[in-house]
mmCIF file of C-alpha atoms in Angstrom:
data_model
loop_
_atom_site.group_PDB
_atom_site.id
_atom_site.type_symbol
_atom_site.label_atom_id
_atom_site.label_comp_id
_atom_site.label_asym_id
_atom_site.label_seq_id
_atom_site.Cartn_x
_atom_site.Cartn_y
_atom_site.Cartn_z
ATOM 1 C CA UNK A 1 -120.535 4.979 2.253
ATOM 2 C CA UNK A 2 -120.054 8.209 1.139
ATOM 3 C CA UNK A 3 -123.812 8.586 -0.191
ATOM 4 C CA UNK A 4 -124.546 9.889 3.382
ATOM 5 C CA UNK A 5 -122.300 12.225 3.209
ATOM 6 C CA UNK A 6 -123.651 13.697 -0.014
ATOM 7 C CA UNK A 7 -126.668 15.135 2.138
ATOM 8 C CA UNK A 8 -124.473 15.578 4.922
ATOM 9 C CA UNK A 9 -125.025 19.090 6.006
ATOM 10 C CA UNK A 10 -121.401 19.740 7.555
ATOM 11 C CA UNK A 11 -119.567 16.888 4.709
ATOM 12 C CA UNK A 12 -120.572 20.089 1.748
ATOM 13 C CA UNK A 13 -119.488 22.257 4.150
ATOM 14 C CA UNK A 14 -116.320 20.797 4.032
ATOM 15 C CA UNK A 15 -116.306 20.149 0.204
ATOM 16 C CA UNK A 16 -116.997 23.515 -0.351
ATOM 17 C CA UNK A 17 -113.582 25.329 1.956
ATOM 18 C CA UNK A 18 -111.994 22.677 0.870
ATOM 19 C CA UNK A 19 -113.089 23.481 -3.076
ATOM 20 C CA UNK A 20 -114.386 20.152 -3.374
ATOM 21 C CA UNK A 21 -116.555 18.627 -6.295
ATOM 22 C CA UNK A 22 -117.231 14.944 -4.645
ATOM 23 C CA UNK A 23 -117.763 12.755 -0.957
ATOM 24 C CA UNK A 24 -114.904 11.347 -2.237
ATOM 25 C CA UNK A 25 -112.319 13.649 -2.542
ATOM 26 C CA UNK A 26 -113.886 14.310 0.800
ATOM 27 C CA UNK A 27 -113.096 10.705 2.028
ATOM 28 C CA UNK A 28 -109.538 10.350 0.078
ATOM 29 C CA UNK A 29 -108.647 14.409 1.918
ATOM 30 C CA UNK A 30 -110.322 12.110 5.184
ATOM 31 C CA UNK A 31 -108.226 8.969 4.691
ATOM 32 C CA UNK A 32 -104.929 11.342 3.841
ATOM 33 C CA UNK A 33 -105.707 13.104 7.246
ATOM 34 C CA UNK A 34 -106.282 10.449 9.423
ATOM 35 C CA UNK A 35 -103.397 8.601 7.860
ATOM 36 C CA UNK A 36 -100.667 11.333 8.477
ATOM 37 C CA UNK A 37 -102.440 12.033 13.098
ATOM 38 C CA UNK A 38 -101.693 8.457 13.654
ATOM 39 C CA UNK A 39 -98.007 8.525 11.774
ATOM 40 C CA UNK A 40 -97.124 11.605 13.426
ATOM 41 C CA UNK A 41 -98.354 8.605 17.017
ATOM 42 C CA UNK A 42 -96.183 6.489 15.558
ATOM 43 C CA UNK A 43 -99.157 4.329 14.496
ATOM 44 C CA UNK A 44 -99.479 2.931 10.542
ATOM 45 C CA UNK A 45 -103.388 2.715 9.633
ATOM 46 C CA UNK A 46 -104.132 0.096 6.760
ATOM 47 C CA UNK A 47 -106.986 1.008 4.530
ATOM 48 C CA UNK A 48 -109.294 -1.021 2.577
ATOM 49 C CA UNK A 49 -109.000 -1.998 -0.876
ATOM 50 C CA UNK A 50 -111.787 1.734 -1.639
ATOM 51 C CA UNK A 51 -109.014 4.350 -0.280
ATOM 52 C CA UNK A 52 -107.399 3.250 -3.626
ATOM 53 C CA UNK A 53 -110.366 4.792 -5.521
ATOM 54 C CA UNK A 54 -110.018 8.206 -3.590
ATOM 55 C CA UNK A 55 -107.135 8.481 -3.447
ATOM 56 C CA UNK A 56 -104.698 6.307 -0.490
ATOM 57 C CA UNK A 57 -101.747 7.774 0.177
ATOM 58 C CA UNK A 58 -98.371 6.892 -0.204
ATOM 59 C CA UNK A 59 -96.901 4.489 1.788
ATOM 60 C CA UNK A 60 -100.446 3.281 2.777
ATOM 61 C CA UNK A 61 -100.775 -0.775 2.799
ATOM 62 C CA UNK A 62 -103.846 -2.103 1.567
ATOM 63 C CA UNK A 63 -106.541 -4.732 2.998
ATOM 64 C CA UNK A 64 -107.144 -6.161 -0.643
ATOM 65 C CA UNK A 65 -110.386 -8.352 0.185
ATOM 66 C CA UNK A 66 -113.128 -7.900 -3.745
ATOM 67 C CA UNK A 67 -112.598 -9.580 -6.898
ATOM 68 C CA UNK A 68 -110.869 -8.031 -9.119
ATOM 69 C CA UNK A 69 -106.866 -6.054 -9.532
ATOM 70 C CA UNK A 70 -107.269 -4.628 -6.270
ATOM 71 C CA UNK A 71 -104.352 -6.052 -5.737
ATOM 72 C CA UNK A 72 -102.278 -5.323 -8.482
ATOM 73 C CA UNK A 73 -103.379 -2.101 -9.250
ATOM 74 C CA UNK A 74 -102.323 -1.186 -5.517
ATOM 75 C CA UNK A 75 -98.897 -2.483 -5.744
ATOM 76 C CA UNK A 76 -97.888 -0.776 -8.749
ATOM 77 C CA UNK A 77 -99.328 2.026 -7.478
ATOM 78 C CA UNK A 78 -96.702 1.192 -4.668
ATOM 79 C CA UNK A 79 -98.741 -0.192 -1.362
ATOM 80 C CA UNK A 80 -98.099 -2.803 0.700
ATOM 81 C CA UNK A 81 -100.706 -5.279 0.010
ATOM 82 C CA UNK A 82 -102.530 -7.643 2.745
ATOM 83 C CA UNK A 83 -105.010 -10.586 0.722
ATOM 84 C CA UNK A 84 -108.738 -11.886 2.513
ATOM 85 C CA UNK A 85 -110.251 -12.113 -0.905
ATOM 86 C CA UNK A 86 -114.199 -12.156 -0.239
ATOM 87 C CA UNK A 87 -114.746 -14.784 -2.644
ATOM 88 C CA UNK A 88 -112.052 -16.492 -1.050
ATOM 89 C CA UNK A 89 -111.233 -16.508 3.035
ATOM 90 C CA UNK A 90 -114.476 -14.381 4.205
ATOM 91 C CA UNK A 91 -114.887 -17.228 6.245
ATOM 92 C CA UNK A 92 -118.311 -16.034 7.906
ATOM 93 C CA UNK A 93 -120.706 -18.027 4.614
ATOM 94 C CA UNK A 94 -121.965 -21.574 5.332
ATOM 95 C CA UNK A 95 -120.124 -24.648 3.653
ATOM 96 C CA UNK A 96 -122.170 -25.399 1.833
ATOM 97 C CA UNK A 97 -125.597 -23.583 2.419
ATOM 98 C CA UNK A 98 -127.214 -26.028 4.020
ATOM 99 C CA UNK A 99 -130.744 -24.115 6.181
ATOM 100 C CA UNK A 100 -129.685 -25.407 9.977
ATOM 101 C CA UNK A 101 -126.220 -24.523 8.777
ATOM 102 C CA UNK A 102 -124.296 -21.190 11.251
ATOM 103 C CA UNK A 103 -123.447 -18.003 8.296
ATOM 104 C CA UNK A 104 -124.181 -15.510 6.604
ATOM 105 C CA UNK A 105 -126.728 -16.577 3.384
ATOM 106 C CA UNK A 106 -124.302 -16.872 0.780
ATOM 107 C CA UNK A 107 -121.706 -20.121 0.092
ATOM 108 C CA UNK A 108 -117.787 -20.491 0.256
ATOM 109 C CA UNK A 109 -117.615 -23.731 0.519
ATOM 110 C CA UNK A 110 -113.395 -26.166 0.806
ATOM 111 C CA UNK A 111 -112.690 -26.909 -2.401
ATOM 112 C CA UNK A 112 -113.521 -22.278 -2.734
ATOM 113 C CA UNK A 113 -111.542 -21.932 -0.158
ATOM 114 C CA UNK A 114 -108.935 -25.060 -1.369
ATOM 115 C CA UNK A 115 -108.427 -22.589 -4.647
ATOM 116 C CA UNK A 116 -106.689 -19.323 -2.309
ATOM 117 C CA UNK A 117 -103.466 -18.471 -3.449
ATOM 118 C CA UNK A 118 -101.946 -15.847 -2.822
ATOM 119 C CA UNK A 119 -98.919 -15.384 -5.612
ATOM 120 C CA UNK A 120 -101.904 -14.712 -8.296
ATOM 121 C CA UNK A 121 -102.048 -11.266 -6.472
ATOM 122 C CA UNK A 122 -98.954 -10.245 -7.503
ATOM 123 C CA UNK A 123 -98.371 -7.695 -10.662
ATOM 124 C CA UNK A 124 -95.384 -7.967 -12.702
ATOM 125 C CA UNK A 125 -94.604 -4.059 -12.039
ATOM 126 C CA UNK A 126 -95.462 -4.178 -9.238
ATOM 127 C CA UNK A 127 -93.149 -1.496 -6.247
ATOM 128 C CA UNK A 128 -95.536 -2.274 -2.976
ATOM 129 C CA UNK A 129 -95.061 -6.029 -1.189
ATOM 130 C CA UNK A 130 -98.059 -8.646 -0.717
ATOM 131 C CA UNK A 131 -97.190 -8.666 3.198
ATOM 132 C CA UNK A 132 -99.159 -11.953 3.760
ATOM 133 C CA UNK A 133 -103.311 -12.589 4.361
ATOM 134 C CA UNK A 134 -106.154 -13.424 5.972
ATOM 135 C CA UNK A 135 -109.254 -15.110 6.662
ATOM 136 C CA UNK A 136 -112.344 -13.103 7.811
ATOM 137 C CA UNK A 137 -115.320 -14.244 10.184
ATOM 138 C CA UNK A 138 -117.375 -11.002 10.766
ATOM 139 C CA UNK A 139 -119.427 -11.913 13.578
ATOM 140 C CA UNK A 140 -123.721 -10.144 12.747
ATOM 141 C CA UNK A 141 -124.535 -13.769 11.140
ATOM 142 C CA UNK A 142 -123.078 -16.196 14.313
ATOM 143 C CA UNK A 143 -124.501 -17.138 17.537
ATOM 144 C CA UNK A 144 -122.357 -18.810 19.294
ATOM 145 C CA UNK A 145 -118.840 -20.535 19.780
ATOM 146 C CA UNK A 146 -119.680 -24.214 18.726
ATOM 147 C CA UNK A 147 -121.074 -21.719 15.350
ATOM 148 C CA UNK A 148 -116.923 -20.335 14.870
ATOM 149 C CA UNK A 149 -115.819 -23.067 15.006
ATOM 150 C CA UNK A 150 -118.915 -24.447 12.433
ATOM 151 C CA UNK A 151 -117.378 -21.701 10.451
ATOM 152 C CA UNK A 152 -113.774 -21.298 11.304
ATOM 153 C CA UNK A 153 -113.090 -24.956 10.797
ATOM 154 C CA UNK A 154 -111.930 -26.698 7.693
ATOM 155 C CA UNK A 155 -111.782 -23.762 5.671
ATOM 156 C CA UNK A 156 -109.131 -21.934 8.322
ATOM 157 C CA UNK A 157 -107.010 -24.998 7.974
ATOM 158 C CA UNK A 158 -105.678 -24.852 3.994
ATOM 159 C CA UNK A 159 -105.853 -20.490 4.304
ATOM 160 C CA UNK A 160 -103.123 -21.491 6.672
ATOM 161 C CA UNK A 161 -101.589 -23.683 4.322
ATOM 162 C CA UNK A 162 -101.547 -20.565 1.411
ATOM 163 C CA UNK A 163 -100.195 -18.113 3.013
ATOM 164 C CA UNK A 164 -97.943 -19.675 5.143
ATOM 165 C CA UNK A 165 -96.532 -22.242 1.937
ATOM 166 C CA UNK A 166 -96.353 -19.395 -0.988
ATOM 167 C CA UNK A 167 -97.132 -19.380 -4.363
ATOM 168 C CA UNK A 168 -97.972 -23.176 -5.733
ATOM 169 C CA UNK A 169 -96.263 -25.880 -7.075
#
């Protein structure tokens, strides 16, 4: 979080040297610097959708995880997009909310996952492309491989189907 940067003496000094007024500007400059360094090495950076607010470098693929219009904004600005909406594909959430069930303290049911439709992210004035998507399983709420299986299945299957099949008819 850039809040930490606001309290960092080195960050404030870097902002002052570059005539920046906010830590968001510093984050944008940092993202651009890392992106260009990776490109010089023949590699490609990928940014989470927060980089759209801090000045995403041209051509940077964007991982869209938040609700709202982040995918459409990224596509309209010419960025390619990888969809990973937290309200449809974050499989670290409990499936039913039972107390004995593994996972983060929120619920993502099979019915929620079944509504994942990658085609809904398309923007009519898109300059970028939807490259695909992914399911996410953050493991800070997981203790065993059996819990991973419990969290992944059966929800991983409709996500795979949605990404494989494309637009729902």
